[in-house]
mmCIF file of C-alpha atoms in Angstrom:
data_model
loop_
_atom_site.group_PDB
_atom_site.id
_atom_site.type_symbol
_atom_site.label_atom_id
_atom_site.label_comp_id
_atom_site.label_asym_id
_atom_site.label_seq_id
_atom_site.Cartn_x
_atom_site.Cartn_y
_atom_site.Cartn_z
ATOM 1 C CA GLY A 1036 0.000 0.000 0.000
ATOM 2 C CA GLN A 1037 0.904 3.643 -0.060
ATOM 3 C CA GLN A 1038 3.446 4.461 2.605
ATOM 4 C CA VAL A 1039 5.451 7.294 3.995
ATOM 5 C CA MET A 1040 8.945 6.284 5.065
ATOM 6 C CA GLN A 1041 11.266 8.204 7.339
ATOM 7 C CA ILE A 1042 15.002 7.850 7.854
ATOM 8 C CA PRO A 1043 16.873 7.550 10.045
ATOM 9 C CA GLN A 1044 14.758 5.798 12.647
ATOM 10 C CA TYR A 1045 17.088 7.028 15.388
ATOM 11 C CA GLN A 1046 19.417 10.023 15.462
ATOM 12 C CA HIS A 1047 21.988 10.515 18.222
ATOM 13 C CA VAL A 1048 23.306 14.059 17.995
ATOM 14 C CA GLN A 1049 25.968 15.898 19.928
ATOM 15 C CA GLU A 1050 24.618 19.153 21.307
ATOM 16 C CA GLY A 1051 25.539 21.955 18.926
ATOM 17 C CA GLU A 1052 25.721 19.766 15.829
ATOM 18 C CA ASP A 1053 23.354 19.745 12.862
ATOM 19 C CA PHE A 1054 21.272 16.852 11.550
ATOM 20 C CA THR A 1055 18.681 16.076 8.892
ATOM 21 C CA THR A 1056 15.760 13.675 8.828
ATOM 22 C CA TYR A 1057 14.202 12.549 5.565
ATOM 23 C CA CYS A 1058 10.694 11.599 4.551
ATOM 24 C CA ASN A 1059 9.839 9.689 1.352
ATOM 25 C CA SER A 1060 6.536 8.705 -0.192
ATOM 26 C CA SER A 1061 5.810 6.125 -2.851
ATOM 27 C CA THR A 1062 3.178 8.450 -4.321
ATOM 28 C CA THR A 1063 2.820 12.162 -4.965
ATOM 29 C CA LEU A 1064 1.598 14.034 -1.926
ATOM 30 C CA SER A 1065 -0.831 16.949 -1.859
ATOM 31 C CA ASN A 1066 0.910 18.403 1.180
ATOM 32 C CA ILE A 1067 3.222 17.398 3.982
ATOM 33 C CA GLN A 1068 3.102 18.266 7.646
ATOM 34 C CA TRP A 1069 5.731 17.837 10.347
ATOM 35 C CA TYR A 1070 4.965 17.089 13.977
ATOM 36 C CA LYS A 1071 7.126 16.778 17.086
ATOM 37 C CA GLN A 1072 6.291 14.446 19.950
ATOM 38 C CA ARG A 1073 8.242 14.860 23.180
ATOM 39 C CA PRO A 1074 8.755 11.752 25.336
ATOM 40 C CA GLY A 1075 5.488 11.059 27.163
ATOM 41 C CA GLY A 1076 3.704 13.753 25.176
ATOM 42 C CA HIS A 1077 1.457 14.057 22.178
ATOM 43 C CA PRO A 1078 2.242 15.163 18.607
ATOM 44 C CA VAL A 1079 2.478 18.930 18.158
ATOM 45 C CA PHE A 1080 2.213 20.543 14.732
ATOM 46 C CA LEU A 1081 5.372 22.251 13.474
ATOM 47 C CA ILE A 1082 4.794 23.225 9.837
ATOM 48 C CA GLN A 1083 2.985 22.459 6.605
ATOM 49 C CA LEU A 1084 4.438 22.507 3.093
ATOM 50 C CA VAL A 1085 2.193 22.539 0.061
ATOM 51 C CA LYS A 1086 4.100 23.768 -2.991
ATOM 52 C CA SER A 1087 6.647 21.853 -5.030
ATOM 53 C CA GLY A 1088 10.175 22.847 -3.953
ATOM 54 C CA GLU A 1089 8.889 24.855 -1.001
ATOM 55 C CA VAL A 1090 11.310 25.770 1.773
ATOM 56 C CA LYS A 1091 10.252 27.116 5.156
ATOM 57 C CA LYS A 1092 12.315 28.090 8.177
ATOM 58 C CA GLN A 1093 11.463 28.250 11.846
ATOM 59 C CA LYS A 1094 14.459 29.546 13.812
ATOM 60 C CA ARG A 1095 16.931 26.612 13.714
ATOM 61 C CA LEU A 1096 14.570 24.333 11.758
ATOM 62 C CA THR A 1097 14.488 24.252 7.945
ATOM 63 C CA PHE A 1098 11.822 22.271 6.121
ATOM 64 C CA GLN A 1099 11.876 21.355 2.420
ATOM 65 C CA PHE A 1100 9.344 19.790 0.077
ATOM 66 C CA GLY A 1101 10.773 18.057 -2.962
ATOM 67 C CA GLU A 1102 10.152 19.127 -6.529
ATOM 68 C CA ALA A 1103 8.172 15.969 -7.259
ATOM 69 C CA LYS A 1104 6.232 16.316 -3.985
ATOM 70 C CA LYS A 1105 7.296 12.819 -2.971
ATOM 71 C CA ASN A 1106 9.899 13.694 -0.377
ATOM 72 C CA SER A 1107 10.621 16.160 2.367
ATOM 73 C CA SER A 1108 13.359 16.921 4.840
ATOM 74 C CA LEU A 1109 13.783 18.593 8.201
ATOM 75 C CA HIS A 1110 17.192 20.067 9.004
ATOM 76 C CA ILE A 1111 18.010 21.244 12.522
ATOM 77 C CA THR A 1112 21.089 23.389 13.119
ATOM 78 C CA ALA A 1113 22.952 23.761 16.407
ATOM 79 C CA THR A 1114 20.943 21.038 18.145
ATOM 80 C CA GLN A 1115 19.838 21.769 21.707
ATOM 81 C CA THR A 1116 18.605 19.454 24.456
ATOM 82 C CA THR A 1117 15.127 20.914 23.900
ATOM 83 C CA ASP A 1118 15.133 19.283 20.458
ATOM 84 C CA VAL A 1119 14.808 15.827 22.029
ATOM 85 C CA GLY A 1120 11.742 13.974 20.807
ATOM 86 C CA THR A 1121 10.335 12.111 17.841
ATOM 87 C CA TYR A 1122 9.778 14.015 14.615
ATOM 88 C CA PHE A 1123 7.030 12.712 12.351
ATOM 89 C CA CYS A 1124 6.254 13.731 8.823
ATOM 90 C CA ALA A 1125 2.683 13.214 7.652
ATOM 91 C CA GLY A 1126 1.831 13.154 3.979
ATOM 92 C CA GLY A 1127 -1.513 14.235 2.626
ATOM 93 C CA MET A 1128 -3.043 11.782 0.179
ATOM 94 C CA ILE A 1129 -6.144 12.345 -1.901
ATOM 95 C CA LYS A 1130 -7.966 9.044 -2.243
ATOM 96 C CA ALA A 1131 -11.398 7.941 -3.405
ATOM 97 C CA ALA A 1132 -11.961 6.292 -0.031
ATOM 98 C CA GLY A 1133 -11.260 9.565 1.754
ATOM 99 C CA ASN A 1134 -8.508 12.128 1.978
ATOM 100 C CA LYS A 1135 -6.144 11.656 4.884
ATOM 101 C CA LEU A 1136 -2.735 12.212 6.372
ATOM 102 C CA THR A 1137 -0.411 9.231 6.564
ATOM 103 C CA PHE A 1138 2.294 9.424 9.213
ATOM 104 C CA GLY A 1139 5.844 8.318 8.612
ATOM 105 C CA GLY A 1140 7.552 6.045 11.143
ATOM 106 C CA GLY A 1141 9.267 8.968 12.864
ATOM 107 C CA THR A 1142 12.855 9.873 13.686
ATOM 108 C CA ARG A 1143 13.660 9.591 17.379
ATOM 109 C CA VAL A 1144 16.227 12.256 18.297
ATOM 110 C CA LEU A 1145 18.503 11.918 21.300
ATOM 111 C CA VAL A 1146 20.855 14.761 22.175
ATOM 112 C CA LYS A 1147 24.164 14.214 23.941
ATOM 113 C CA PRO A 1148 25.115 17.210 26.069
ATOM 114 C CA ASP B 431 -8.957 27.998 23.717
ATOM 115 C CA THR B 432 -6.601 25.957 21.518
ATOM 116 C CA GLU B 433 -6.792 22.789 23.509
ATOM 117 C CA VAL B 434 -8.140 19.305 22.894
ATOM 118 C CA THR B 435 -9.019 17.531 26.122
ATOM 119 C CA GLN B 436 -9.321 13.790 26.639
ATOM 120 C CA THR B 437 -10.666 11.750 29.520
ATOM 121 C CA PRO B 438 -9.685 9.603 31.215
ATOM 122 C CA LYS B 439 -5.889 9.953 31.157
ATOM 123 C CA HIS B 440 -5.429 6.308 32.064
ATOM 124 C CA LEU B 441 -7.799 3.362 31.772
ATOM 125 C CA VAL B 442 -7.374 -0.253 32.786
ATOM 126 C CA MET B 443 -10.091 -2.626 31.663
ATOM 127 C CA GLY B 444 -10.781 -6.318 31.409
ATOM 128 C CA MET B 445 -11.656 -8.048 28.176
ATOM 129 C CA THR B 446 -15.340 -8.246 29.116
ATOM 130 C CA ASN B 447 -15.710 -4.610 30.173
ATOM 131 C CA LYS B 448 -17.423 -1.788 28.326
ATOM 132 C CA LYS B 449 -15.837 1.631 28.598
ATOM 133 C CA SER B 450 -15.771 4.917 26.706
ATOM 134 C CA LEU B 451 -13.081 7.437 25.873
ATOM 135 C CA LYS B 452 -14.078 11.072 25.561
ATOM 136 C CA CYS B 453 -12.612 13.947 23.583
ATOM 137 C CA GLU B 454 -13.649 17.594 23.507
ATOM 138 C CA GLN B 455 -12.553 20.690 21.618
ATOM 139 C CA HIS B 456 -13.919 24.245 21.603
ATOM 140 C CA MET B 457 -11.993 25.650 18.666
ATOM 141 C CA GLY B 458 -14.911 25.372 16.267
ATOM 142 C CA HIS B 459 -13.125 22.630 14.349
ATOM 143 C CA ARG B 460 -15.315 20.536 12.074
ATOM 144 C CA ALA B 461 -13.052 17.517 11.661
ATOM 145 C CA MET B 462 -12.171 15.159 14.508
ATOM 146 C CA TYR B 463 -9.994 12.073 14.545
ATOM 147 C CA TRP B 464 -9.175 9.010 16.594
ATOM 148 C CA TYR B 465 -5.658 7.610 16.406
ATOM 149 C CA LYS B 466 -4.062 4.598 18.062
ATOM 150 C CA GLN B 467 -0.380 4.803 18.964
ATOM 151 C CA LYS B 468 1.752 1.897 20.129
ATOM 152 C CA ALA B 469 5.070 2.498 21.852
ATOM 153 C CA LYS B 470 7.775 3.803 19.490
ATOM 154 C CA LYS B 471 5.348 3.790 16.555
ATOM 155 C CA PRO B 472 3.597 6.590 14.667
ATOM 156 C CA PRO B 473 -0.053 7.468 15.275
ATOM 157 C CA GLU B 474 -2.283 5.129 13.285
ATOM 158 C CA LEU B 475 -5.518 6.620 12.000
ATOM 159 C CA MET B 476 -8.690 4.837 13.111
ATOM 160 C CA PHE B 477 -11.652 7.125 12.353
ATOM 161 C CA VAL B 478 -12.344 10.546 10.893
ATOM 162 C CA TYR B 479 -15.481 12.578 11.500
ATOM 163 C CA SER B 480 -16.174 15.497 9.211
ATOM 164 C CA TYR B 481 -19.059 17.815 10.068
ATOM 165 C CA GLU B 482 -20.262 15.225 12.603
ATOM 166 C CA LYS B 483 -20.453 12.457 10.019
ATOM 167 C CA LEU B 484 -18.126 9.463 9.899
ATOM 168 C CA SER B 485 -16.052 9.950 6.765
ATOM 169 C CA ILE B 486 -13.239 7.443 7.244
ATOM 170 C CA ASN B 487 -13.143 4.104 9.051
ATOM 171 C CA GLU B 488 -9.743 2.503 8.586
ATOM 172 C CA SER B 489 -11.135 -1.035 8.795
ATOM 173 C CA VAL B 490 -11.146 -0.862 12.575
ATOM 174 C CA PRO B 491 -12.611 -3.913 14.399
ATOM 175 C CA SER B 492 -16.208 -3.475 15.548
ATOM 176 C CA ARG B 493 -15.153 -3.698 19.196
ATOM 177 C CA PHE B 494 -14.254 -0.016 18.704
ATOM 178 C CA SER B 495 -17.320 2.140 18.088
ATOM 179 C CA PRO B 496 -16.957 5.889 17.504
ATOM 180 C CA GLU B 497 -19.635 8.464 18.146
ATOM 181 C CA CYS B 498 -19.812 12.185 17.476
ATOM 182 C CA PRO B 499 -22.726 13.611 19.539
ATOM 183 C CA ASN B 500 -22.017 17.179 18.385
ATOM 184 C CA SER B 501 -19.312 19.236 16.726
ATOM 185 C CA SER B 502 -17.313 19.595 19.948
ATOM 186 C CA LEU B 503 -17.430 16.054 21.268
ATOM 187 C CA LEU B 504 -16.038 12.747 20.109
ATOM 188 C CA ASN B 505 -16.404 9.441 21.919
ATOM 189 C CA LEU B 506 -14.849 6.043 21.400
ATOM 190 C CA HIS B 507 -16.842 3.177 22.877
ATOM 191 C CA LEU B 508 -14.860 0.078 23.771
ATOM 192 C CA HIS B 509 -16.248 -3.423 24.193
ATOM 193 C CA ALA B 510 -14.650 -6.857 24.415
ATOM 194 C CA LEU B 511 -11.157 -5.553 23.769
ATOM 195 C CA GLN B 512 -8.063 -7.706 23.465
ATOM 196 C CA PRO B 513 -4.725 -7.230 25.269
ATOM 197 C CA GLU B 514 -3.158 -6.197 21.949
ATOM 198 C CA ASP B 515 -5.503 -3.192 21.937
ATOM 199 C CA SER B 516 -3.469 -1.698 24.783
ATOM 200 C CA ALA B 517 -2.042 1.583 23.469
ATOM 201 C CA LEU B 518 -2.216 5.358 23.674
ATOM 202 C CA TYR B 519 -5.442 6.586 22.075
ATOM 203 C CA LEU B 520 -5.119 10.078 20.688
ATOM 204 C CA CYS B 521 -7.909 12.380 19.658
ATOM 205 C CA ALA B 522 -7.226 15.242 17.261
ATOM 206 C CA SER B 523 -9.184 17.982 15.578
ATOM 207 C CA SER B 524 -8.650 20.280 12.611
ATOM 208 C CA GLN B 525 -10.407 23.247 11.048
ATOM 209 C CA GLY B 526 -12.181 21.233 8.411
ATOM 210 C CA ALA B 527 -10.058 19.679 5.719
ATOM 211 C CA PHE B 528 -7.532 16.885 6.096
ATOM 212 C CA TRP B 529 -4.749 19.264 5.052
ATOM 213 C CA ASP B 530 -5.375 21.547 8.000
ATOM 214 C CA GLU B 531 -3.123 21.531 11.037
ATOM 215 C CA GLN B 532 -4.209 18.859 13.489
ATOM 216 C CA PHE B 533 -4.381 19.624 17.198
ATOM 217 C CA PHE B 534 -3.833 16.549 19.319
ATOM 218 C CA GLY B 535 -5.128 15.873 22.804
ATOM 219 C CA PRO B 536 -2.876 14.382 25.501
ATOM 220 C CA GLY B 537 -4.275 10.909 24.903
ATOM 221 C CA THR B 538 -5.746 8.104 26.993
ATOM 222 C CA ARG B 539 -3.314 5.389 28.018
ATOM 223 C CA LEU B 540 -5.363 2.173 27.749
ATOM 224 C CA THR B 541 -4.350 -1.141 29.271
ATOM 225 C CA VAL B 542 -6.444 -4.235 28.536
ATOM 226 C CA LEU B 543 -5.930 -7.112 30.941
#
């Protein structure tokens, strides 16, 4: 079936370093959203990308949507301990059975102080 | 008020019990969702209500029965659950369309004995 894949599954980062997490879909997406879930918490919306090739920035976070609208990335610069959590991408799919968001498997980020 | 509330926070039930999970939002959102999340996994969509009508049922077993009494409330009725149904059950809401930002509640941690 249609899936949204995320890599890496785990990311161990030294505080102050940069890292990138990637999201790939087998089909063209209408939009992509990114969520962050802190340990013991619930997913919190970060950003939405809609246009092909779109790039958005939020302070140290940079989000990209691929030209073919099948992939996306989240780049975090100068990682801080507050960045700990699991980052999920969620791809929007338009289907006859109903339009919905499909979540990727998530990238669990651990920060070493 | 930008909050989605869920009750109870924790629930332990036997396989013969009947219980209900409740979700409430007062943001005027017209779409509401139930997700199931297992440990270290992404949220898995179960049901979508749009304008108080069930629009998506992701082939969820009939032992889970959703109900949307009005635009602010969403219930999930549980009956004859199995131990493998133990998980975090998340409710979410969005403005209207599936591409809108989803606001998640804190979840109900369900344990089935």
